[in-house]
């Protein structure tokens, strides 16, 4: 059921003693401003660890039911930049008979699939549930996975993750790739029955190398009749019945790499496929080289790209970033010429810093001294990256969703933190924050689907 956002009339009180409001303000990590002997160069490593292995705070049932007044709801819409979405709207109007497909690509803000899961649920409530769509073997690869599906195996696999400096085997368009340890192996894919039953009757298994399906079984081990149709980059497995769990047994020739599986109910409605990888940036997806070709089998009507947060950690180079954006956009457009694109800007976040402050001595004879203090400051690069994405969209007639402005613009990170919407790492939202983001994006997309 839809959760309606209610605006709060009263102002949200801010804790002025512990929050960084300005671009140059520093927030100590604790109220005592303890001295630190940490080498400043280690902060980059700490930040990278946070972005590649995030901890999402809050309970799974922690839902947002109100929209804080610092959210710019009057800006919560898609900026079309001259892009013509008429064909997109026509396709959506036919979703009652032909599935409508959205592919959303991003970083750790998407990997846990909380905000995007919210968008998926709300859009499928409106237009119908065509199926869970793309799921990837994240847990098998040793990283966090969404809670509405299971991707498991009784065998051992060698993983390759997008952010690793080297890959032991070919990387897939999903940013995840696993290779079985045996020539005969198996995997199980299932949808969680925690909220709604989400049955499927066909699977698109994305892979490289040879993949021969030998049998398929349900959750009770009963054999399911199937037809497997191989293609260049995937194999379509069609089942004779709807299931919520399928164990696929297969043989390979020692060259198999598996990237993910798309689950379909063979029914009309909406697919909302999410590709999220912790620590990802524009350049890391470009490193794969075939993202556009990979998502082609998902038949996307709309491709959403939400990147930029990780690009903001490090040296800012507007020209280089523009080139990376163009490279990814061109790659996707070339393989999916009929799909519309939507670029999403990152919202303000903070980064760890070490600053030098003068500390007063205690007692009459104690002199003041200069010490180093660990803290946080607004990451000024995020706004610059937002501007680059906005400019690129305008120059290339690509629609943009300006999440930076919608979330509150300058100073938003402090307000989100104070309102329990940002986690303590000040990069990732809490579950409440992600639910809020998802509901706001749903509203913006719904408005864009109905109006030019």
CSV table of C-alpha atoms in Angstrom, one decimal:
chain,number,residue,atom,x,y,z
A,1,UNK,CA,0.0,0.0,0.0
A,2,UNK,CA,1.2,3.5,-0.8
A,3,UNK,CA,2.6,5.5,2.1
A,4,UNK,CA,1.5,9.2,1.6
A,5,UNK,CA,4.1,11.8,2.5
A,6,UNK,CA,2.8,14.5,4.9
A,7,UNK,CA,4.6,17.9,5.1
A,8,UNK,CA,5.5,19.1,8.5
A,9,UNK,CA,4.5,22.7,9.2
A,10,UNK,CA,6.8,23.3,12.1
A,11,UNK,CA,10.5,23.7,11.6
A,12,UNK,CA,12.8,20.8,12.4
A,13,UNK,CA,15.1,21.9,15.3
A,14,UNK,CA,18.8,21.5,14.6
A,15,UNK,CA,21.4,20.7,17.1
A,16,UNK,CA,23.8,23.5,16.5
A,17,UNK,CA,26.6,22.2,18.7
A,18,UNK,CA,27.5,19.1,16.7
A,19,UNK,CA,26.7,19.6,13.1
A,20,UNK,CA,28.7,21.1,10.2
A,21,UNK,CA,26.5,23.6,8.3
A,22,UNK,CA,28.8,25.5,6.1
A,23,UNK,CA,31.1,24.3,3.3
A,24,UNK,CA,34.2,24.8,5.6
A,25,UNK,CA,32.7,23.9,8.9
A,26,UNK,CA,34.1,21.0,10.8
A,27,UNK,CA,32.2,18.6,13.0
A,28,UNK,CA,34.2,16.8,15.6
A,29,UNK,CA,33.6,13.0,15.8
A,30,UNK,CA,32.8,13.3,19.4
A,31,UNK,CA,31.9,16.2,21.7
A,32,UNK,CA,35.2,16.2,23.5
A,33,UNK,CA,37.2,17.1,20.5
A,34,UNK,CA,39.8,14.5,21.3
A,35,UNK,CA,43.3,14.9,19.9
A,36,UNK,CA,44.4,12.5,17.2
A,37,UNK,CA,47.7,11.2,16.0
A,38,UNK,CA,46.1,9.5,12.9
A,39,UNK,CA,48.0,10.2,9.6
A,40,UNK,CA,45.7,12.3,7.4
A,41,UNK,CA,46.5,10.1,4.5
A,42,UNK,CA,44.7,7.2,6.3
A,43,UNK,CA,41.4,9.1,6.1
A,44,UNK,CA,41.1,8.3,2.4
A,45,UNK,CA,41.4,4.6,3.2
A,46,UNK,CA,38.8,4.9,5.9
A,47,UNK,CA,36.4,6.7,3.6
A,48,UNK,CA,36.9,4.1,0.8
A,49,UNK,CA,36.2,1.3,3.3
A,50,UNK,CA,32.9,3.1,4.3
A,51,UNK,CA,31.8,3.5,0.7
A,52,UNK,CA,32.6,0.0,-0.4
A,53,UNK,CA,31.4,-1.7,2.8
A,54,UNK,CA,28.5,0.4,4.1
A,55,UNK,CA,26.5,-0.2,7.2
A,56,UNK,CA,22.9,0.8,6.7
A,57,UNK,CA,21.5,2.0,10.0
A,58,UNK,CA,17.9,1.6,11.2
A,59,UNK,CA,15.3,-1.2,11.4
A,60,UNK,CA,13.9,-2.9,8.3
A,61,UNK,CA,10.4,-1.7,9.4
A,62,UNK,CA,11.6,1.9,9.9
A,63,UNK,CA,9.3,3.7,7.5
A,64,UNK,CA,9.1,7.4,6.8
A,65,UNK,CA,5.6,8.8,7.1
A,66,UNK,CA,6.4,12.5,6.9
A,67,UNK,CA,8.4,14.7,4.6
A,68,UNK,CA,10.6,17.2,6.5
A,69,UNK,CA,10.1,20.9,5.6
A,70,UNK,CA,13.7,21.2,4.3
A,71,UNK,CA,12.9,18.9,1.4
A,72,UNK,CA,12.3,21.1,-1.7
A,73,UNK,CA,9.1,19.5,-2.8
A,74,UNK,CA,8.5,22.3,-5.3
A,75,UNK,CA,11.6,21.1,-7.1
A,76,UNK,CA,10.7,17.4,-7.0
A,77,UNK,CA,10.3,16.8,-10.7
A,78,UNK,CA,12.2,15.6,-13.7
A,79,UNK,CA,14.0,18.4,-15.7
A,80,UNK,CA,13.5,17.2,-19.3
A,81,UNK,CA,16.2,19.4,-21.0
A,82,UNK,CA,14.3,19.0,-24.3
A,83,UNK,CA,14.2,15.2,-24.1
A,84,UNK,CA,11.0,13.8,-25.7
A,85,UNK,CA,9.4,11.2,-23.5
A,86,UNK,CA,6.2,10.8,-25.6
A,87,UNK,CA,7.3,7.3,-26.8
A,88,UNK,CA,8.1,6.4,-23.2
A,89,UNK,CA,4.6,7.4,-22.1
A,90,UNK,CA,3.0,5.5,-24.9
A,91,UNK,CA,5.0,2.3,-23.9
A,92,UNK,CA,3.9,2.8,-20.3
A,93,UNK,CA,0.3,3.2,-21.4
A,94,UNK,CA,0.5,-0.3,-22.9
A,95,UNK,CA,2.0,-1.9,-19.8
A,96,UNK,CA,-1.3,-3.7,-19.1
A,97,UNK,CA,-0.4,-5.9,-22.1
A,98,UNK,CA,3.3,-5.4,-22.7
A,99,UNK,CA,5.8,-5.1,-19.8
A,100,UNK,CA,7.5,-1.8,-19.3
A,101,UNK,CA,11.1,-2.0,-18.2
A,102,UNK,CA,13.3,0.4,-16.1
A,103,UNK,CA,17.0,-0.2,-15.5
A,104,UNK,CA,18.5,1.8,-12.6
A,105,UNK,CA,22.3,1.8,-12.4
A,106,UNK,CA,24.2,3.2,-9.4
A,107,UNK,CA,26.5,2.7,-6.4
A,108,UNK,CA,26.0,1.7,-2.7
A,109,UNK,CA,22.9,3.8,-2.5
A,110,UNK,CA,21.3,1.2,-4.9
A,111,UNK,CA,23.1,-2.0,-3.8
A,112,UNK,CA,20.9,-2.5,-0.7
A,113,UNK,CA,17.9,-1.7,-2.9
A,114,UNK,CA,16.0,0.2,-0.2
A,115,UNK,CA,15.2,3.4,-2.1
A,116,UNK,CA,14.9,1.7,-5.4
A,117,UNK,CA,12.9,-1.1,-3.8
A,118,UNK,CA,10.4,1.6,-2.6
A,119,UNK,CA,10.2,3.0,-6.2
A,120,UNK,CA,9.6,-0.6,-7.5
A,121,UNK,CA,6.9,-1.4,-5.1
A,122,UNK,CA,5.0,1.8,-5.6
A,123,UNK,CA,5.2,1.8,-9.4
A,124,UNK,CA,4.2,-1.9,-9.5
A,125,UNK,CA,1.3,-1.1,-7.2
A,126,UNK,CA,0.1,1.4,-9.9
A,127,UNK,CA,1.0,-0.4,-13.1
A,128,UNK,CA,1.3,-4.1,-12.2
A,129,UNK,CA,4.1,-6.4,-11.2
A,130,UNK,CA,5.8,-8.0,-14.2
A,131,UNK,CA,8.3,-9.8,-12.0
A,132,UNK,CA,11.2,-9.1,-9.6
A,133,UNK,CA,13.6,-8.5,-12.5
A,134,UNK,CA,17.4,-8.6,-12.2
A,135,UNK,CA,19.0,-10.1,-9.1
A,136,UNK,CA,22.7,-10.6,-8.8
A,137,UNK,CA,24.9,-13.0,-6.7
A,138,UNK,CA,26.1,-10.4,-4.2
A,139,UNK,CA,26.0,-12.5,-1.1
A,140,UNK,CA,27.9,-15.3,-2.8
A,141,UNK,CA,30.5,-12.6,-3.8
A,142,UNK,CA,30.9,-11.7,-0.1
A,143,UNK,CA,29.0,-8.4,0.0
A,144,UNK,CA,25.6,-7.1,1.1
A,145,UNK,CA,22.5,-8.2,-0.7
A,146,UNK,CA,18.8,-6.9,-0.8
A,147,UNK,CA,16.4,-8.8,1.5
A,148,UNK,CA,13.6,-9.5,-1.0
A,149,UNK,CA,15.5,-12.2,-2.8
A,150,UNK,CA,17.9,-15.1,-2.3
A,151,UNK,CA,20.8,-16.1,-4.5
A,152,UNK,CA,22.5,-19.1,-3.0
A,153,UNK,CA,24.4,-22.3,-4.0
A,154,UNK,CA,25.6,-25.5,-2.3
A,155,UNK,CA,28.9,-25.2,-4.3
A,156,UNK,CA,31.9,-23.0,-4.1
A,157,UNK,CA,32.4,-20.0,-6.4
A,158,UNK,CA,35.2,-17.6,-7.2
A,159,UNK,CA,33.9,-14.0,-7.2
A,160,UNK,CA,35.0,-10.9,-9.0
A,161,UNK,CA,33.7,-7.6,-7.7
A,162,UNK,CA,33.6,-4.3,-9.6
A,163,UNK,CA,35.8,-2.3,-7.2
A,164,UNK,CA,38.7,-4.8,-7.0
A,165,UNK,CA,41.8,-3.7,-8.7
A,166,UNK,CA,42.0,-6.9,-10.7
A,167,UNK,CA,39.4,-9.4,-11.8
A,168,UNK,CA,40.2,-13.2,-11.8
A,169,UNK,CA,37.8,-13.6,-14.7
A,170,UNK,CA,35.5,-11.6,-17.0
A,171,UNK,CA,33.4,-9.0,-15.3
A,172,UNK,CA,29.7,-8.8,-16.1
A,173,UNK,CA,27.6,-5.7,-16.9
A,174,UNK,CA,26.0,-6.1,-13.4
A,175,UNK,CA,29.4,-5.4,-11.7
A,176,UNK,CA,29.4,-8.8,-10.2
A,177,UNK,CA,30.8,-12.0,-11.6
A,178,UNK,CA,31.1,-15.5,-10.1
A,179,UNK,CA,32.8,-18.6,-11.5
A,180,UNK,CA,31.9,-22.1,-10.3
A,181,UNK,CA,34.6,-24.3,-8.7
A,182,UNK,CA,33.2,-27.5,-10.4
A,183,UNK,CA,32.1,-28.3,-13.9
A,184,UNK,CA,28.8,-29.6,-12.6
A,185,UNK,CA,27.2,-27.1,-10.1
A,186,UNK,CA,24.0,-25.4,-9.1
A,187,UNK,CA,22.5,-22.2,-7.8
A,188,UNK,CA,19.1,-21.3,-6.3
A,189,UNK,CA,17.2,-18.1,-6.9
A,190,UNK,CA,14.2,-17.3,-4.8
A,191,UNK,CA,11.9,-14.3,-4.0
A,192,UNK,CA,11.2,-13.6,-0.4
A,193,UNK,CA,7.7,-14.1,0.9
A,194,UNK,CA,8.3,-11.6,3.7
A,195,UNK,CA,5.9,-9.0,2.2
A,196,UNK,CA,4.2,-10.1,-1.0
A,197,UNK,CA,4.4,-13.3,-2.9
A,198,UNK,CA,6.4,-12.6,-6.1
A,199,UNK,CA,6.3,-15.8,-8.3
A,200,UNK,CA,8.2,-16.2,-11.5
A,201,UNK,CA,8.0,-18.7,-14.4
A,202,UNK,CA,11.0,-17.8,-16.5
A,203,UNK,CA,14.7,-16.9,-15.8
A,204,UNK,CA,17.2,-15.1,-18.0
A,205,UNK,CA,20.6,-16.3,-16.8
A,206,UNK,CA,23.3,-13.8,-17.8
A,207,UNK,CA,26.7,-15.5,-18.3
A,208,UNK,CA,29.8,-15.8,-20.2
A,209,UNK,CA,31.1,-19.2,-21.4
A,210,UNK,CA,29.2,-22.4,-21.8
A,211,UNK,CA,26.2,-23.1,-19.6
A,212,UNK,CA,24.2,-26.3,-20.0
A,213,UNK,CA,21.1,-26.6,-17.9
A,214,UNK,CA,20.5,-30.3,-16.8
A,215,UNK,CA,17.6,-29.9,-14.4
A,216,UNK,CA,15.5,-27.5,-12.4
A,217,UNK,CA,13.8,-28.2,-9.0
A,218,UNK,CA,11.4,-26.4,-6.8
A,219,UNK,CA,11.8,-25.5,-3.1
A,220,UNK,CA,10.8,-29.1,-2.1
A,221,UNK,CA,13.2,-30.7,-4.5
A,222,UNK,CA,10.6,-31.7,-7.0
A,223,UNK,CA,11.7,-31.6,-10.7
A,224,UNK,CA,10.2,-28.9,-12.8
A,225,UNK,CA,9.8,-29.3,-16.6
A,226,UNK,CA,11.7,-26.6,-18.5
A,227,UNK,CA,12.9,-25.4,-21.8
A,228,UNK,CA,16.4,-23.8,-22.0
A,229,UNK,CA,17.1,-21.5,-25.0
A,230,UNK,CA,20.7,-20.3,-25.2
A,231,UNK,CA,21.7,-16.9,-26.7
A,232,UNK,CA,24.9,-15.1,-27.1
A,233,UNK,CA,25.2,-13.6,-23.6
A,234,UNK,CA,22.4,-15.3,-21.7
A,235,UNK,CA,20.2,-18.4,-21.5
A,236,UNK,CA,16.4,-18.2,-21.2
A,237,UNK,CA,14.9,-20.9,-18.9
A,238,UNK,CA,11.1,-21.2,-19.2
A,239,UNK,CA,9.3,-23.2,-16.6
A,240,UNK,CA,5.9,-24.9,-16.9
A,241,UNK,CA,4.7,-23.5,-13.6
A,242,UNK,CA,4.9,-20.4,-11.3
A,243,UNK,CA,7.4,-20.8,-8.4
A,244,UNK,CA,9.0,-18.6,-5.8
A,245,UNK,CA,12.2,-20.7,-5.7
A,246,UNK,CA,14.1,-22.6,-8.4
A,247,UNK,CA,17.3,-24.6,-8.1
A,248,UNK,CA,19.1,-24.8,-11.4
A,249,UNK,CA,21.6,-27.6,-12.0
A,250,UNK,CA,24.0,-27.2,-14.8
A,251,UNK,CA,27.2,-28.3,-16.5
A,252,UNK,CA,29.9,-26.0,-17.8
A,253,UNK,CA,33.2,-26.4,-19.7
A,254,UNK,CA,35.4,-24.6,-17.2
A,255,UNK,CA,34.9,-21.1,-18.8
A,256,UNK,CA,31.6,-20.1,-17.1
A,257,UNK,CA,31.1,-16.8,-15.4
A,258,UNK,CA,27.7,-15.9,-14.1
A,259,UNK,CA,26.5,-12.2,-13.8
A,260,UNK,CA,22.9,-12.4,-12.6
A,261,UNK,CA,19.4,-13.7,-13.3
A,262,UNK,CA,16.3,-11.8,-14.3
A,263,UNK,CA,13.1,-13.3,-12.8
A,264,UNK,CA,9.9,-12.8,-14.8
A,265,UNK,CA,6.3,-13.7,-14.1
A,266,UNK,CA,5.4,-13.6,-17.8
A,267,UNK,CA,2.7,-11.1,-17.0
A,268,UNK,CA,2.2,-7.4,-17.8
A,269,UNK,CA,3.2,-4.6,-15.6
A,270,UNK,CA,6.5,-3.0,-14.7
A,271,UNK,CA,10.0,-4.4,-14.3
A,272,UNK,CA,12.3,-2.3,-12.2
A,273,UNK,CA,15.8,-3.7,-12.5
A,274,UNK,CA,18.5,-2.4,-10.1
A,275,UNK,CA,22.3,-2.6,-10.7
A,276,UNK,CA,24.1,-1.2,-7.6
A,277,UNK,CA,27.7,-1.7,-6.6
A,278,UNK,CA,29.3,-0.3,-3.4
A,279,UNK,CA,32.0,2.3,-4.2
A,280,UNK,CA,31.0,2.5,-7.9
A,281,UNK,CA,31.6,5.7,-10.0
A,282,UNK,CA,31.2,6.5,-13.7
A,283,UNK,CA,34.7,5.4,-14.5
A,284,UNK,CA,34.3,2.0,-12.8
A,285,UNK,CA,31.2,1.1,-15.0
A,286,UNK,CA,33.2,2.3,-18.0
A,287,UNK,CA,35.9,-0.2,-17.0
A,288,UNK,CA,33.4,-3.0,-17.7
A,289,UNK,CA,33.0,-1.7,-21.2
A,290,UNK,CA,29.8,-3.5,-22.1
A,291,UNK,CA,27.1,-2.2,-19.8
A,292,UNK,CA,24.9,-1.1,-22.6
A,293,UNK,CA,25.0,-4.4,-24.4
A,294,UNK,CA,24.5,-6.2,-21.1
A,295,UNK,CA,21.3,-4.5,-20.2
A,296,UNK,CA,19.9,-4.8,-23.8
A,297,UNK,CA,18.3,-8.2,-22.9
A,298,UNK,CA,16.3,-6.4,-20.2
A,299,UNK,CA,14.7,-4.4,-23.0
A,300,UNK,CA,14.8,-1.1,-21.2
A,301,UNK,CA,12.4,1.7,-21.9
A,302,UNK,CA,14.1,3.9,-19.4
A,303,UNK,CA,17.7,3.8,-18.0
A,304,UNK,CA,18.4,5.8,-14.8
A,305,UNK,CA,21.9,6.5,-13.8
A,306,UNK,CA,22.5,7.5,-10.2
A,307,UNK,CA,26.3,8.1,-9.7
A,308,UNK,CA,28.6,10.9,-8.5
A,309,UNK,CA,28.9,10.3,-4.7
A,310,UNK,CA,32.1,8.3,-5.1
A,311,UNK,CA,33.4,10.5,-7.8
A,312,UNK,CA,33.4,13.3,-5.2
A,313,UNK,CA,36.1,11.6,-3.0
A,314,UNK,CA,39.4,12.6,-4.6
A,315,UNK,CA,40.6,15.3,-6.9
A,316,UNK,CA,37.8,17.0,-8.9
A,317,UNK,CA,38.3,17.3,-12.6
A,318,UNK,CA,35.3,18.6,-14.4
A,319,UNK,CA,36.6,17.8,-17.9
A,320,UNK,CA,37.5,14.2,-16.9
A,321,UNK,CA,34.2,13.6,-15.2
A,322,UNK,CA,32.3,14.9,-18.3
A,323,UNK,CA,34.3,12.5,-20.4
A,324,UNK,CA,33.4,9.6,-18.2
A,325,UNK,CA,29.7,10.5,-18.1
A,326,UNK,CA,29.7,10.8,-21.9
A,327,UNK,CA,31.4,7.4,-22.3
A,328,UNK,CA,28.8,5.6,-20.2
A,329,UNK,CA,25.9,7.4,-21.7
A,330,UNK,CA,27.2,6.7,-25.3
A,331,UNK,CA,27.8,3.0,-24.4
A,332,UNK,CA,24.2,2.7,-23.2
A,333,UNK,CA,22.6,4.6,-26.0
A,334,UNK,CA,24.5,2.7,-28.7
A,335,UNK,CA,23.1,-0.6,-27.5
A,336,UNK,CA,19.7,0.7,-26.5
A,337,UNK,CA,18.8,3.4,-29.0
A,338,UNK,CA,15.1,3.4,-28.2
A,339,UNK,CA,15.6,3.8,-24.4
A,340,UNK,CA,15.3,7.2,-22.7
A,341,UNK,CA,17.9,8.2,-20.1
A,342,UNK,CA,17.6,9.9,-16.8
A,343,UNK,CA,20.6,11.2,-14.9
A,344,UNK,CA,20.3,11.7,-11.1
A,345,UNK,CA,22.6,14.0,-9.2
A,346,UNK,CA,24.0,13.0,-5.8
A,347,UNK,CA,23.0,14.9,-2.7
A,348,UNK,CA,25.3,16.6,-0.3
A,349,UNK,CA,27.4,14.4,2.0
A,350,UNK,CA,30.3,14.9,4.3
A,351,UNK,CA,33.8,13.5,4.5
A,352,UNK,CA,36.3,12.8,7.3
A,353,UNK,CA,38.9,15.5,7.9
A,354,UNK,CA,41.6,16.3,10.4
A,355,UNK,CA,41.8,19.9,11.3
A,356,UNK,CA,44.2,22.0,13.4
A,357,UNK,CA,42.5,23.9,16.2
A,358,UNK,CA,43.8,26.0,19.1
A,359,UNK,CA,43.0,24.5,22.5
A,360,UNK,CA,42.9,26.6,25.6
A,361,UNK,CA,45.1,25.4,28.5
A,362,UNK,CA,43.7,24.7,32.0
A,363,UNK,CA,44.7,26.7,35.0
A,364,UNK,CA,46.6,30.0,35.3
A,365,UNK,CA,49.9,28.8,34.0
A,366,UNK,CA,48.7,26.5,31.2
A,367,UNK,CA,49.2,27.9,27.8
A,368,UNK,CA,47.0,27.3,24.8
A,369,UNK,CA,48.2,24.8,22.3
A,370,UNK,CA,47.6,23.7,18.8
A,371,UNK,CA,46.2,20.2,18.3
A,372,UNK,CA,44.8,18.1,15.5
A,373,UNK,CA,41.1,17.0,15.8
A,374,UNK,CA,39.3,14.4,13.7
A,375,UNK,CA,35.9,15.5,12.4
A,376,UNK,CA,33.7,15.9,9.4
A,377,UNK,CA,33.2,18.6,6.8
A,378,UNK,CA,30.8,19.0,3.8
A,379,UNK,CA,32.3,17.4,0.7
A,380,UNK,CA,32.4,20.4,-1.5
A,381,UNK,CA,33.1,18.3,-4.6
A,382,UNK,CA,29.5,16.9,-4.5
A,383,UNK,CA,28.0,20.2,-5.6
A,384,UNK,CA,30.6,20.6,-8.3
A,385,UNK,CA,29.7,17.1,-9.6
A,386,UNK,CA,26.0,18.0,-9.4
A,387,UNK,CA,26.7,21.0,-11.7
A,388,UNK,CA,28.7,18.9,-14.2
A,389,UNK,CA,25.8,16.4,-14.4
A,390,UNK,CA,23.2,19.2,-14.8
A,391,UNK,CA,25.3,20.8,-17.5
A,392,UNK,CA,25.8,17.5,-19.4
A,393,UNK,CA,22.1,16.8,-19.4
A,394,UNK,CA,21.3,20.2,-20.7
A,395,UNK,CA,23.9,20.1,-23.4
A,396,UNK,CA,22.8,16.6,-24.6
A,397,UNK,CA,19.0,16.9,-24.2
A,398,UNK,CA,19.0,14.2,-21.5
A,399,UNK,CA,16.5,14.4,-18.6
A,400,UNK,CA,17.9,15.0,-15.1
A,401,UNK,CA,16.5,14.5,-11.6
A,402,UNK,CA,18.3,17.0,-9.4
A,403,UNK,CA,18.3,15.0,-6.2
A,404,UNK,CA,20.9,17.4,-4.8
A,405,UNK,CA,18.4,20.3,-4.8
A,406,UNK,CA,15.3,18.2,-3.9
A,407,UNK,CA,17.1,16.8,-0.8
A,408,UNK,CA,17.7,20.3,0.5
A,409,UNK,CA,20.6,21.7,-1.5
A,410,UNK,CA,23.5,23.3,0.5
A,411,UNK,CA,23.5,22.3,4.1
A,412,UNK,CA,21.2,19.3,3.5
A,413,UNK,CA,23.6,16.7,5.0
A,414,UNK,CA,23.4,18.3,8.5
A,415,UNK,CA,19.7,18.4,8.4
A,416,UNK,CA,19.3,14.8,7.2
A,417,UNK,CA,21.8,13.7,10.0
A,418,UNK,CA,19.9,15.6,12.6
A,419,UNK,CA,16.5,14.2,11.5
A,420,UNK,CA,17.8,10.6,11.6
A,421,UNK,CA,17.8,10.3,7.8
A,422,UNK,CA,21.6,10.2,7.4
A,423,UNK,CA,23.8,7.5,9.1
A,424,UNK,CA,26.8,8.2,11.2
A,425,UNK,CA,29.1,7.8,8.3
A,426,UNK,CA,27.4,10.9,6.7
A,427,UNK,CA,27.6,9.3,3.3
A,428,UNK,CA,24.7,6.7,3.4
A,429,UNK,CA,21.1,7.3,4.5
A,430,UNK,CA,19.4,5.4,7.2
A,431,UNK,CA,16.6,3.1,6.2
A,432,UNK,CA,14.2,5.9,6.9
A,433,UNK,CA,16.2,8.2,4.7
A,434,UNK,CA,16.3,5.7,1.8
A,435,UNK,CA,12.5,5.1,2.1
A,436,UNK,CA,12.0,8.9,1.9
A,437,UNK,CA,14.3,9.1,-1.2
A,438,UNK,CA,12.4,6.3,-2.9
A,439,UNK,CA,9.0,7.9,-2.3
A,440,UNK,CA,10.2,11.3,-3.6
A,441,UNK,CA,11.7,9.7,-6.7
A,442,UNK,CA,8.5,7.7,-7.3
A,443,UNK,CA,6.5,11.0,-7.1
A,444,UNK,CA,8.9,12.7,-9.6
A,445,UNK,CA,8.8,9.7,-12.0
A,446,UNK,CA,5.0,9.5,-11.8
A,447,UNK,CA,4.7,13.2,-12.6
A,448,UNK,CA,7.1,12.8,-15.5
A,449,UNK,CA,5.2,9.8,-16.9
A,450,UNK,CA,2.0,11.9,-16.9
A,451,UNK,CA,3.2,15.3,-17.9
A,452,UNK,CA,5.8,16.9,-20.2
